[in-house]
Amino acid sequence: MSMLGSLVVSLFMMALVFVVLSILCAMVIILSKVLALVGNKGKQTVADNSVSMVTKLNESTKESNFSTGELKLIGTDEKTAAIIMAIVSHESKIPLSSLIFKSIKVVE
Amino acid sequence: MFLDAIQTIWKDSGFAALTLQQLIMLSIACILIYLAIVKKFEPLLLLPIAFGVLLANLPLAGLMNEAPAGSSEPDGLLYYLYLGVKKGVYPSLIFLGIGAMTDFGPLIARPSGLFLGAAAQFGIAVAFIVATAMGFTPQEAASIGIIGGADGPTAIYLTTRLAPELLPAIAIAAYSYMALIPLIQPPIMRLLTTKKEREVKMEQLRDVSRLERICFPVAVTIFCVLLLPSVAPLIGMLMLGNLFKESGVVERLSETVQNALINIVTIFLGVTVGATAVAERFLKPQILMIIFLGLTAFMFSTVGGLLLGKLMCWLSGGKINPLIGSAGVSAVPMAARVSQIEGQKANPSNYLLMHAMGPNVAGVIGSAVAAGILLALFKG
C-alpha cells in the first residue's frame, strides 16, 4: 500500500470512529432527556397522589423532629448539610430536635 | 547396557533436540516471568503468556501440535485450547467479564467523554501509516496499529483475523505497554499541558438513574452492531456483561462473568497466545519493529486524547481538565488512575478519577469500533 493510500485509510478510520462515537454521544443525551422526562412525569403523578398524606405527616411531626436555631452553611449545599445533620443525630443517638447546629463548613 | 540406555534416554530427550533459538525463547520466557512476578507488569496475563512461551519452546513436548489427518494420536493440549483464540471466542468472553465490571455511569453523566475516547484512537492511525511505510502489509499494519487502542482482547481479536502470524508479538507488546502506562503517559501529559490546565477542578458529575444505566447497553448494542456488524462479538458481549450488572436481577450471572469465567478464559487465552511464540516465528527482526510501532501507537493515542482534551478545555472556558483526555486510551482503569495522579500532583484537592472514567470506558468502545472498521476494510 502506498503512503498516500495508508494516509487516506487512516483518515477514513478516524473520521468514522468520530462519527460513530458522536452519534452515540447524541444518542446518550437524547436517551437521558427522554428518560428524565418520563421519570419526572411519573414522580409528578406520585407527588399529586401523596399530597394529602404529606400534609397529614407534617401535622403529626410538627416541631418535634427538627433541629432548631439558625444554621450557617459555608461552601456546602442544603442537601449535604441535611445528610450530615442526620448522620450526627444517628451516630450520637441524640434526637435531631435536641441538637443545635450553628454552622457547617467545608474543610478543603 | 546401562551406557546404551543412558544414550537412548539422552537421544530421546528434549535436551538433545534443544536449539539455540529455543534457548533464547526460554530465556525470554524467564524474563517475562520475572517481569510479571517481580515487577508486576500485568501479571494476570503476562504470567500465563510467559509460561505458554516456555511450554511451546520445549522441544518434543508437542503441546501445540496438530495430529496428522487419520492419526489416532490426539492433538496437543494447547492446540485444543488455542481454538478459542483462533475462533475469536476468548476475547469476546473477556469482554463479557469486562462489561460486567465496567461502570458506564460517568460516561452517561458526561457523554462528551466519547469524543475523547475517539481522539485517543489517533495512535492506531499513526502506527498504521508508519507500519505500511516500513513494508508491512495493510493487514499486518492494521493489527500492529490496534496496539494503540490499549485494549488487549481487541488487539488479539483483530490480529487473529488479519495477521495471525504476528499474534504473539502483538499480544505481548500490547499487554506490556498497558502495564507501562504509568511510565509512558505522564511525561507526555506534562509536556502537552500547562500547570494551569492540569490544576482545573471539574464539577461533580450528575447522578445517573438505574433506567439510564439499563437502557445504555441495549441502545449501544443496537446502534453499533447495526452500523458495524463485525464488532458484534466484542460490543455485544461487552454490553451483555454490563446489562447483567446494571439490571440487578441476575446477580449470580454477573458475579460468574466478573470472576470465575473471566479468570478461566484469561488462563486459556494467556497460555495459548504465549504458546504461539515459537522460536522460528518469533525471533525475526520484524518483532523489534512491532515493539517500536506499538510504543509509537501508545504515545500518539495519548497525544490525540490530550490534544482534544485541551480543545475541550478551551471551548468549555476552562471547565474540563485536559488530563482526562489521556484516559481515552482504553486500559481500564489504569489510564484513568494516571489522570487522577497527575491532576493531584498539580492540585492536591483535584479528584479527576470519576471524570477520567468516562473517556476511559469510551476508549473501550472506540477501540472496538476502530477494530471493526479495520476488519471491514482488510478482511479478505
Tab-separated table of C-alpha atoms in Angstrom:
chain	number	residue	atom	x	y	z
A	1	MET	CA	0.000	0.000	0.000
A	2	SER	CA	1.310	3.468	-0.886
A	3	MET	CA	1.916	6.184	1.699
A	4	LEU	CA	-0.988	8.191	0.310
A	5	GLY	CA	-3.236	5.134	0.446
A	6	SER	CA	-2.405	4.453	4.099
A	7	LEU	CA	-2.971	8.123	4.919
A	8	VAL	CA	-6.403	8.026	3.305
A	9	VAL	CA	-7.297	4.787	5.152
A	10	SER	CA	-6.175	6.299	8.472
A	11	LEU	CA	-8.155	9.496	7.925
A	12	PHE	CA	-11.201	7.476	6.921
A	13	MET	CA	-10.905	5.262	10.010
A	14	MET	CA	-10.503	8.201	12.401
A	15	ALA	CA	-13.381	10.073	10.761
A	16	LEU	CA	-15.634	7.041	11.033
A	17	VAL	CA	-14.684	6.441	14.690
A	18	PHE	CA	-15.560	10.084	15.419
A	19	VAL	CA	-18.852	9.852	13.531
A	20	VAL	CA	-19.900	6.641	15.325
A	21	LEU	CA	-18.983	7.959	18.773
A	22	SER	CA	-20.572	11.353	18.035
A	23	ILE	CA	-23.829	9.636	17.146
A	24	LEU	CA	-23.512	7.579	20.338
A	25	CYS	CA	-22.963	10.797	22.282
A	26	ALA	CA	-26.099	12.349	20.762
A	27	MET	CA	-27.997	9.121	21.462
A	28	VAL	CA	-26.977	9.124	25.146
A	29	ILE	CA	-28.015	12.782	25.530
A	30	ILE	CA	-31.397	12.172	23.898
A	31	LEU	CA	-31.925	8.968	25.891
A	32	SER	CA	-31.123	10.733	29.169
A	33	LYS	CA	-33.517	13.597	28.366
A	34	VAL	CA	-36.349	11.261	27.359
A	35	LEU	CA	-35.865	9.093	30.437
A	36	ALA	CA	-35.679	12.158	32.699
A	37	LEU	CA	-38.921	13.410	31.179
A	38	VAL	CA	-40.626	10.045	31.689
A	39	GLY	CA	-39.241	9.868	35.241
A	40	ASN	CA	-40.433	13.394	36.096
A	41	LYS	CA	-43.932	12.641	34.822
A	42	GLY	CA	-44.048	9.537	36.981
A	43	LYS	CA	-42.813	11.495	40.012
A	44	GLN	CA	-45.360	14.242	39.391
A	45	THR	CA	-48.214	11.691	39.486
A	46	VAL	CA	-46.877	10.122	42.662
A	47	ALA	CA	-46.428	13.565	44.210
A	48	ASP	CA	-50.012	14.606	43.378
A	49	ASN	CA	-51.384	11.432	44.930
A	50	SER	CA	-49.398	11.823	48.113
A	51	VAL	CA	-50.019	15.496	48.844
A	52	SER	CA	-52.727	14.754	51.372
A	53	MET	CA	-50.599	12.115	53.083
A	54	VAL	CA	-47.628	14.505	53.366
A	55	THR	CA	-49.881	17.184	54.874
A	56	LYS	CA	-51.070	14.727	57.496
A	57	LEU	CA	-47.494	13.657	58.232
A	58	ASN	CA	-46.392	17.292	58.538
A	59	GLU	CA	-49.066	17.914	61.088
A	60	SER	CA	-48.015	14.955	63.219
A	61	THR	CA	-44.277	15.721	63.060
A	62	LYS	CA	-44.638	19.452	63.557
A	63	GLU	CA	-41.801	20.927	65.636
A	64	SER	CA	-40.814	17.551	67.039
A	65	ASN	CA	-38.143	16.123	64.661
A	66	PHE	CA	-36.176	19.172	63.588
A	67	SER	CA	-33.079	20.916	64.829
A	68	THR	CA	-33.813	24.468	65.965
A	69	GLY	CA	-31.910	27.748	65.621
A	70	GLU	CA	-30.147	29.405	62.699
A	71	LEU	CA	-27.705	27.296	60.647
A	72	LYS	CA	-24.907	28.894	58.624
A	73	LEU	CA	-23.774	26.897	55.537
A	74	ILE	CA	-20.250	27.697	54.326
A	75	GLY	CA	-19.319	26.143	50.995
A	76	THR	CA	-21.880	23.360	51.268
A	77	ASP	CA	-25.375	22.826	49.934
A	78	GLU	CA	-28.564	22.171	51.898
A	79	LYS	CA	-28.773	18.521	50.842
A	80	THR	CA	-25.269	17.728	52.108
A	81	ALA	CA	-25.929	19.672	55.320
A	82	ALA	CA	-29.139	17.692	55.917
A	83	ILE	CA	-27.252	14.419	55.436
A	84	ILE	CA	-24.513	15.496	57.874
A	85	MET	CA	-27.104	16.519	60.488
A	86	ALA	CA	-28.919	13.203	60.116
A	87	ILE	CA	-25.646	11.250	60.478
A	88	VAL	CA	-24.620	13.203	63.601
A	89	SER	CA	-28.044	12.580	65.142
A	90	HIS	CA	-27.934	8.877	64.270
A	91	GLU	CA	-24.356	8.289	65.475
A	92	SER	CA	-24.771	10.285	68.706
A	93	LYS	CA	-28.250	8.794	69.297
A	94	ILE	CA	-29.482	12.294	70.185
A	95	PRO	CA	-32.798	13.240	68.560
A	96	LEU	CA	-32.436	15.938	65.929
A	97	SER	CA	-34.861	18.126	67.884
A	98	SER	CA	-32.365	18.193	70.788
A	99	LEU	CA	-29.402	19.212	68.618
A	100	ILE	CA	-28.493	22.750	67.614
A	101	PHE	CA	-26.174	23.190	64.634
A	102	LYS	CA	-24.586	26.619	64.332
A	103	SER	CA	-22.634	26.170	61.093
A	104	ILE	CA	-21.439	23.527	58.630
A	105	LYS	CA	-18.252	24.402	56.787
A	106	VAL	CA	-16.358	22.586	54.010
A	107	VAL	CA	-12.756	21.935	55.005
A	108	GLU	CA	-10.503	21.703	51.924
B	1	MET	CA	23.970	-51.936	28.677
B	2	PHE	CA	23.494	-49.049	31.096
B	3	LEU	CA	25.534	-46.804	28.845
B	4	ASP	CA	23.269	-47.695	25.882
B	5	ALA	CA	20.183	-46.975	27.978
B	6	ILE	CA	21.561	-43.594	29.041
B	7	GLN	CA	22.463	-42.808	25.414
B	8	THR	CA	18.933	-43.735	24.290
B	9	ILE	CA	17.334	-41.648	27.015
B	10	TRP	CA	19.556	-38.682	26.058
B	11	LYS	CA	18.775	-39.063	22.337
B	12	ASP	CA	15.016	-39.253	23.011
B	13	SER	CA	15.063	-36.365	25.457
B	14	GLY	CA	14.354	-32.755	24.694
B	15	PHE	CA	17.878	-31.775	25.779
B	16	ALA	CA	19.368	-33.337	22.638
B	17	ALA	CA	16.803	-31.607	20.428
B	18	LEU	CA	17.157	-28.173	22.029
B	19	THR	CA	18.278	-25.499	19.556
B	20	LEU	CA	19.938	-22.153	20.212
B	21	GLN	CA	16.776	-20.327	19.095
B	22	GLN	CA	14.702	-22.298	21.570
B	23	LEU	CA	17.180	-21.484	24.310
B	24	ILE	CA	16.776	-17.781	23.511
B	25	MET	CA	12.993	-18.162	23.664
B	26	LEU	CA	13.259	-19.933	27.014
B	27	SER	CA	15.347	-17.018	28.291
B	28	ILE	CA	12.724	-14.559	27.022
B	29	ALA	CA	10.036	-16.606	28.820
B	30	CYS	CA	12.047	-16.423	32.052
B	31	ILE	CA	12.452	-12.639	31.672
B	32	LEU	CA	8.702	-12.283	31.144
B	33	ILE	CA	8.017	-14.438	34.218
B	34	TYR	CA	10.385	-12.170	36.176
B	35	LEU	CA	8.596	-9.029	34.901
B	36	ALA	CA	5.194	-10.490	35.813
B	37	ILE	CA	6.146	-11.661	39.316
B	38	VAL	CA	8.746	-9.140	40.468
B	39	LYS	CA	7.803	-6.013	38.510
B	40	LYS	CA	4.066	-6.895	38.479
B	41	PHE	CA	3.638	-5.971	34.773
B	42	GLU	CA	0.012	-7.051	34.121
B	43	PRO	CA	0.791	-10.341	35.947
B	44	LEU	CA	-2.680	-11.786	35.380
B	45	LEU	CA	-1.931	-12.031	31.683
B	46	LEU	CA	1.813	-11.816	31.406
B	47	LEU	CA	2.428	-14.798	33.681
B	48	PRO	CA	0.282	-17.268	31.670
B	49	ILE	CA	1.649	-15.793	28.413
B	50	ALA	CA	5.229	-16.239	29.635
B	51	PHE	CA	4.581	-19.816	30.711
B	52	GLY	CA	2.935	-20.509	27.360
B	53	VAL	CA	6.126	-19.256	25.641
B	54	LEU	CA	8.119	-21.589	27.880
B	55	LEU	CA	5.936	-24.632	27.141
B	56	ALA	CA	5.872	-24.050	23.383
B	57	ASN	CA	9.646	-23.839	23.150
B	58	LEU	CA	10.420	-27.052	24.980
B	59	PRO	CA	11.283	-29.435	22.127
B	60	LEU	CA	9.328	-32.674	21.556
B	61	ALA	CA	6.575	-31.699	24.012
B	62	GLY	CA	4.224	-31.109	21.088
B	63	LEU	CA	1.658	-29.228	23.127
B	64	MET	CA	0.637	-27.064	20.160
B	65	ASN	CA	0.918	-29.840	17.563
B	66	GLU	CA	-1.958	-30.819	15.342
B	67	ALA	CA	-2.050	-34.597	14.824
B	68	PRO	CA	-1.720	-35.683	11.163
B	69	ALA	CA	-5.003	-36.497	9.424
B	70	GLY	CA	-6.070	-40.092	10.053
B	71	SER	CA	-3.737	-40.487	13.016
B	72	SER	CA	-5.118	-41.993	16.223
B	73	GLU	CA	-2.825	-39.733	18.274
B	74	PRO	CA	-4.623	-36.817	19.938
B	75	ASP	CA	-3.654	-33.225	19.162
B	76	GLY	CA	-1.584	-31.309	21.707
B	77	LEU	CA	-3.421	-29.956	24.754
B	78	LEU	CA	-2.719	-26.316	23.902
B	79	TYR	CA	-3.773	-26.904	20.294
B	80	TYR	CA	-7.320	-27.564	21.532
B	81	LEU	CA	-7.270	-24.598	23.875
B	82	TYR	CA	-5.902	-22.382	21.079
B	83	LEU	CA	-9.085	-22.925	19.075
B	84	GLY	CA	-10.751	-20.430	21.430
B	85	VAL	CA	-8.265	-17.776	20.298
B	86	LYS	CA	-8.370	-18.804	16.638
B	87	LYS	CA	-12.156	-18.644	16.516
B	88	GLY	CA	-12.314	-15.362	18.462
B	89	VAL	CA	-14.129	-16.908	21.441
B	90	TYR	CA	-11.812	-15.858	24.290
B	91	PRO	CA	-11.518	-12.109	23.535
B	92	SER	CA	-15.310	-11.895	23.320
B	93	LEU	CA	-15.740	-13.778	26.627
B	94	ILE	CA	-13.196	-11.465	28.263
B	95	PHE	CA	-15.261	-8.535	27.027
B	96	LEU	CA	-18.293	-10.138	28.706
B	97	GLY	CA	-16.435	-10.029	32.019
B	98	ILE	CA	-15.120	-6.501	31.420
B	99	GLY	CA	-18.664	-5.335	30.669
B	100	ALA	CA	-19.877	-6.724	33.989
B	101	MET	CA	-17.056	-4.905	35.789
B	102	THR	CA	-17.487	-1.572	33.990
B	103	ASP	CA	-19.469	1.364	35.296
B	104	PHE	CA	-20.680	3.419	32.334
B	105	GLY	CA	-22.267	5.930	34.753
B	106	PRO	CA	-19.556	8.624	34.352
B	107	LEU	CA	-19.848	8.335	30.563
B	108	ILE	CA	-23.655	8.632	30.656
B	109	ALA	CA	-23.366	11.619	33.006
B	110	ARG	CA	-20.924	13.359	30.656
B	111	PRO	CA	-21.288	11.860	27.147
B	112	SER	CA	-18.710	14.273	25.698
B	113	GLY	CA	-16.177	11.760	27.047
B	114	LEU	CA	-16.964	9.739	23.924
B	115	PHE	CA	-15.100	12.335	21.826
B	116	LEU	CA	-12.015	11.837	23.956
B	117	GLY	CA	-12.406	8.070	23.519
B	118	ALA	CA	-12.440	8.635	19.757
B	119	ALA	CA	-9.455	11.032	19.728
B	120	ALA	CA	-7.367	8.553	21.694
B	121	GLN	CA	-7.502	6.133	18.755
B	122	PHE	CA	-5.141	8.512	16.938
B	123	GLY	CA	-2.197	6.229	17.681
B	124	ILE	CA	-3.819	3.426	15.655
B	125	ALA	CA	-3.874	5.699	12.601
B	126	VAL	CA	-0.277	6.888	13.072
B	127	ALA	CA	1.089	3.379	13.657
B	128	PHE	CA	-0.831	2.116	10.607
B	129	ILE	CA	0.782	4.755	8.364
B	130	VAL	CA	4.294	4.140	9.744
B	131	ALA	CA	3.893	0.343	9.563
B	132	THR	CA	2.837	0.415	5.894
B	133	ALA	CA	5.764	2.747	5.165
B	134	MET	CA	8.058	0.168	6.789
B	135	GLY	CA	6.811	-2.503	4.408
B	136	PHE	CA	4.149	-4.329	6.408
B	137	THR	CA	1.026	-5.431	4.530
B	138	PRO	CA	-2.174	-3.444	5.296
B	139	GLN	CA	-3.486	-6.422	7.326
B	140	GLU	CA	-0.303	-6.564	9.394
B	141	ALA	CA	-0.200	-2.766	9.752
B	142	ALA	CA	-3.800	-2.719	10.991
B	143	SER	CA	-3.007	-5.433	13.561
B	144	ILE	CA	0.075	-3.530	14.739
B	145	GLY	CA	-1.810	-0.231	14.837
B	146	ILE	CA	-4.527	-1.632	17.095
B	147	ILE	CA	-1.918	-1.891	19.883
B	148	GLY	CA	-2.553	1.863	20.181
B	149	GLY	CA	-6.107	1.083	21.244
B	150	ALA	CA	-4.554	-0.187	24.510
B	151	ASP	CA	-7.075	-2.980	24.632
B	152	GLY	CA	-5.623	-6.488	24.789
B	153	PRO	CA	-8.707	-8.535	23.822
B	154	THR	CA	-9.455	-6.230	20.857
B	155	ALA	CA	-5.837	-6.451	19.671
B	156	ILE	CA	-5.937	-10.266	19.892
B	157	TYR	CA	-9.343	-10.447	18.194
B	158	LEU	CA	-8.258	-8.309	15.235
B	159	THR	CA	-4.837	-9.929	14.855
B	160	THR	CA	-6.239	-13.494	14.768
B	161	ARG	CA	-8.385	-12.380	11.849
B	162	LEU	CA	-5.928	-10.256	9.898
B	163	ALA	CA	-2.374	-11.363	10.698
B	164	PRO	CA	-2.347	-14.451	12.957
B	165	GLU	CA	1.393	-14.943	12.440
B	166	LEU	CA	2.007	-11.698	14.374
B	167	LEU	CA	-0.237	-12.662	17.302
B	168	PRO	CA	2.402	-13.439	19.956
B	169	ALA	CA	4.414	-10.279	19.314
B	170	ILE	CA	1.324	-8.059	19.239
B	171	ALA	CA	-0.238	-9.616	22.350
B	172	ILE	CA	2.980	-9.352	24.349
B	173	ALA	CA	3.605	-5.765	23.156
B	174	ALA	CA	0.009	-4.711	23.896
B	175	TYR	CA	-0.052	-6.085	27.431
B	176	SER	CA	3.473	-4.922	28.246
B	177	TYR	CA	2.744	-1.358	27.167
B	178	MET	CA	-0.550	-1.387	29.083
B	179	ALA	CA	1.453	-2.255	32.176
B	180	LEU	CA	3.861	0.571	31.361
B	181	ILE	CA	1.143	3.233	31.060
B	182	PRO	CA	2.170	4.905	34.359
B	183	LEU	CA	5.639	5.381	32.824
B	184	ILE	CA	4.661	6.197	29.217
B	185	GLN	CA	1.837	8.692	29.747
B	186	PRO	CA	2.934	11.180	32.465
B	187	PRO	CA	5.854	12.796	30.546
B	188	ILE	CA	3.574	13.311	27.519
B	189	MET	CA	0.826	14.708	29.767
B	190	ARG	CA	3.179	17.193	31.376
B	191	LEU	CA	4.699	18.148	28.022
B	192	LEU	CA	1.384	18.901	26.332
B	193	THR	CA	-0.472	20.674	29.168
B	194	THR	CA	0.241	23.781	31.205
B	195	LYS	CA	0.218	23.713	35.028
B	196	LYS	CA	-2.890	25.929	34.953
B	197	GLU	CA	-4.713	23.364	32.766
B	198	ARG	CA	-3.673	20.472	34.990
B	199	GLU	CA	-4.986	22.330	38.040
B	200	VAL	CA	-8.523	22.651	36.648
B	201	LYS	CA	-11.101	21.224	39.067
B	202	MET	CA	-14.106	19.716	37.365
B	203	GLU	CA	-17.733	19.955	38.502
B	204	GLN	CA	-19.240	16.938	40.214
B	205	LEU	CA	-20.984	14.546	37.825
B	206	ARG	CA	-24.768	14.274	37.988
B	207	ASP	CA	-26.481	11.168	39.312
B	208	VAL	CA	-27.358	8.604	36.670
B	209	SER	CA	-30.637	6.756	37.104
B	210	ARG	CA	-30.899	2.969	37.036
B	211	LEU	CA	-33.144	3.196	33.982
B	212	GLU	CA	-30.473	5.106	32.060
B	213	ARG	CA	-27.864	2.522	33.040
B	214	ILE	CA	-30.110	-0.298	31.801
B	215	CYS	CA	-31.056	1.414	28.530
B	216	PHE	CA	-27.437	2.343	27.682
B	217	PRO	CA	-26.074	-1.146	26.847
B	218	VAL	CA	-29.201	-2.025	24.881
B	219	ALA	CA	-29.091	1.179	22.816
B	220	VAL	CA	-25.322	0.977	22.179
B	221	THR	CA	-25.577	-2.658	21.060
B	222	ILE	CA	-28.423	-1.986	18.644
B	223	PHE	CA	-26.722	1.052	17.112
B	224	CYS	CA	-23.146	-0.235	16.908
B	225	VAL	CA	-23.973	-3.724	15.673
B	226	LEU	CA	-26.397	-2.411	13.050
B	227	LEU	CA	-23.744	0.031	11.806
B	228	LEU	CA	-20.697	-2.270	12.077
B	229	PRO	CA	-21.797	-5.926	12.217
B	230	SER	CA	-18.159	-7.039	12.506
B	231	VAL	CA	-17.941	-5.607	16.046
B	232	ALA	CA	-20.923	-7.674	17.233
B	233	PRO	CA	-18.828	-10.245	19.169
B	234	LEU	CA	-16.930	-7.559	21.095
B	235	ILE	CA	-19.550	-4.832	21.635
B	236	GLY	CA	-22.335	-7.406	22.024
B	237	MET	CA	-20.530	-9.261	24.802
B	238	LEU	CA	-19.301	-6.054	26.472
B	239	MET	CA	-22.818	-4.700	26.663
B	240	LEU	CA	-24.363	-8.032	27.695
B	241	GLY	CA	-21.961	-8.168	30.650
B	242	ASN	CA	-22.876	-4.599	31.546
B	243	LEU	CA	-26.587	-5.368	31.320
B	244	PHE	CA	-26.066	-8.310	33.711
B	245	LYS	CA	-24.549	-5.862	36.183
B	246	GLU	CA	-26.980	-2.991	35.798
B	247	SER	CA	-30.197	-4.994	35.596
B	248	GLY	CA	-29.695	-6.164	39.171
B	249	VAL	CA	-31.808	-9.259	38.551
B	250	VAL	CA	-29.084	-11.731	37.531
B	251	GLU	CA	-26.548	-11.214	40.268
B	252	ARG	CA	-25.287	-14.805	40.007
B	253	LEU	CA	-24.565	-14.444	36.289
B	254	SER	CA	-22.930	-11.080	36.831
B	255	GLU	CA	-20.686	-12.459	39.560
B	256	THR	CA	-19.776	-15.502	37.470
B	257	VAL	CA	-18.666	-13.496	34.430
B	258	GLN	CA	-16.794	-10.990	36.616
B	259	ASN	CA	-14.873	-13.675	38.467
B	260	ALA	CA	-14.923	-17.359	37.517
B	261	LEU	CA	-15.482	-17.035	33.768
B	262	ILE	CA	-13.040	-14.204	33.111
B	263	ASN	CA	-10.368	-15.918	35.223
B	264	ILE	CA	-10.723	-19.234	33.385
B	265	VAL	CA	-10.682	-17.557	29.981
B	266	THR	CA	-7.680	-15.419	30.978
B	267	ILE	CA	-5.702	-18.589	31.761
B	268	PHE	CA	-6.609	-20.233	28.437
B	269	LEU	CA	-6.016	-17.033	26.459
B	270	GLY	CA	-2.700	-16.213	28.088
B	271	VAL	CA	-1.167	-19.675	27.869
B	272	THR	CA	-2.218	-20.301	24.275
B	273	VAL	CA	-1.221	-16.850	22.999
B	274	GLY	CA	2.166	-17.368	24.640
B	275	ALA	CA	2.392	-20.835	23.092
B	276	THR	CA	2.194	-19.357	19.596
B	277	ALA	CA	5.560	-17.657	20.221
B	278	VAL	CA	7.698	-20.474	18.905
B	279	ALA	CA	11.304	-19.598	18.064
B	280	GLU	CA	11.035	-19.835	14.270
B	281	ARG	CA	8.060	-17.437	14.215
B	282	PHE	CA	9.119	-15.078	16.974
B	283	LEU	CA	12.835	-14.448	16.514
B	284	LYS	CA	12.624	-12.177	13.498
B	285	PRO	CA	13.774	-8.573	13.012
B	286	GLN	CA	10.174	-7.504	12.399
B	287	ILE	CA	9.367	-8.271	16.065
B	288	LEU	CA	11.591	-5.354	17.103
B	289	MET	CA	9.744	-3.169	14.606
B	290	ILE	CA	6.403	-4.246	16.103
B	291	ILE	CA	7.615	-3.377	19.588
B	292	PHE	CA	8.735	0.059	18.354
B	293	LEU	CA	5.483	0.648	16.440
B	294	GLY	CA	3.409	-0.436	19.445
B	295	LEU	CA	5.130	2.183	21.592
B	296	THR	CA	4.578	4.792	18.866
B	297	ALA	CA	0.883	3.866	18.736
B	298	PHE	CA	0.513	4.162	22.517
B	299	MET	CA	2.238	7.529	22.640
B	300	PHE	CA	0.222	9.034	19.794
B	301	SER	CA	-3.047	7.742	21.268
B	302	THR	CA	-2.180	9.621	24.457
B	303	VAL	CA	-1.312	12.709	22.386
B	304	GLY	CA	-4.634	12.500	20.494
B	305	GLY	CA	-6.672	12.323	23.701
B	306	LEU	CA	-4.728	15.148	25.340
B	307	LEU	CA	-4.986	17.480	22.347
B	308	LEU	CA	-8.760	17.059	22.153
B	309	GLY	CA	-8.873	17.470	25.942
B	310	LYS	CA	-7.088	20.809	25.537
B	311	LEU	CA	-9.542	21.859	22.844
B	312	MET	CA	-12.485	20.910	25.060
B	313	CYS	CA	-10.879	22.786	27.956
B	314	TRP	CA	-10.660	25.898	25.813
B	315	LEU	CA	-14.181	25.515	24.379
B	316	SER	CA	-15.693	24.984	27.840
B	317	GLY	CA	-13.970	28.058	29.237
B	318	GLY	CA	-11.610	26.040	31.426
B	319	LYS	CA	-14.196	23.699	32.926
B	320	ILE	CA	-12.670	20.494	31.554
B	321	ASN	CA	-9.263	19.307	32.716
B	322	PRO	CA	-7.367	18.143	29.589
B	323	LEU	CA	-5.650	15.404	31.606
B	324	ILE	CA	-8.805	13.284	31.339
B	325	GLY	CA	-8.128	13.098	27.568
B	326	SER	CA	-5.221	10.711	28.018
B	327	ALA	CA	-7.582	8.262	29.740
B	328	GLY	CA	-9.290	7.856	26.352
B	329	VAL	CA	-6.828	5.067	25.576
B	330	SER	CA	-8.748	2.071	26.928
B	331	ALA	CA	-6.541	0.376	29.578
B	332	VAL	CA	-9.308	0.497	32.189
B	333	PRO	CA	-8.769	1.744	34.900
B	334	MET	CA	-5.001	2.266	34.725
B	335	ALA	CA	-5.176	5.246	32.337
B	336	ALA	CA	-7.859	6.946	34.469
B	337	ARG	CA	-5.698	6.452	37.557
B	338	VAL	CA	-2.765	8.136	35.795
B	339	SER	CA	-5.007	11.158	35.034
B	340	GLN	CA	-6.026	11.260	38.711
B	341	ILE	CA	-2.408	11.085	39.921
B	342	GLU	CA	-1.179	13.784	37.524
B	343	GLY	CA	-4.159	16.025	38.351
B	344	GLN	CA	-3.497	15.670	42.058
B	345	LYS	CA	0.199	16.422	41.622
B	346	ALA	CA	-0.765	19.784	40.085
B	347	ASN	CA	-3.529	20.475	42.596
B	348	PRO	CA	-3.776	18.252	45.706
B	349	SER	CA	-7.530	18.899	46.046
B	350	ASN	CA	-8.184	17.687	42.497
B	351	TYR	CA	-10.154	14.451	42.076
B	352	LEU	CA	-10.239	13.505	38.400
B	353	LEU	CA	-10.746	9.735	38.685
B	354	MET	CA	-14.504	9.629	38.054
B	355	HIS	CA	-14.215	12.293	35.339
B	356	ALA	CA	-11.487	10.262	33.625
B	357	MET	CA	-13.500	7.033	33.841
B	358	GLY	CA	-15.920	8.382	31.199
B	359	PRO	CA	-13.291	8.772	28.437
B	360	ASN	CA	-11.632	5.592	29.697
B	361	VAL	CA	-14.675	3.371	29.063
B	362	ALA	CA	-15.401	5.353	25.881
B	363	GLY	CA	-11.942	4.245	24.753
B	364	VAL	CA	-13.022	0.608	25.052
B	365	ILE	CA	-15.946	1.294	22.723
B	366	GLY	CA	-13.723	3.442	20.470
B	367	SER	CA	-11.055	0.776	20.030
B	368	ALA	CA	-13.699	-1.883	19.328
B	369	VAL	CA	-15.244	0.382	16.692
B	370	ALA	CA	-11.801	1.058	15.168
B	371	ALA	CA	-11.143	-2.697	15.086
B	372	GLY	CA	-14.499	-3.251	13.378
B	373	ILE	CA	-13.647	-0.660	10.719
B	374	LEU	CA	-10.206	-2.183	10.072
B	375	LEU	CA	-11.756	-5.639	9.915
B	376	ALA	CA	-14.350	-4.448	7.406
B	377	LEU	CA	-11.599	-2.813	5.305
B	378	PHE	CA	-8.984	-5.547	5.272
B	379	LYS	CA	-10.588	-8.915	5.885
B	380	GLY	CA	-10.026	-10.818	2.677
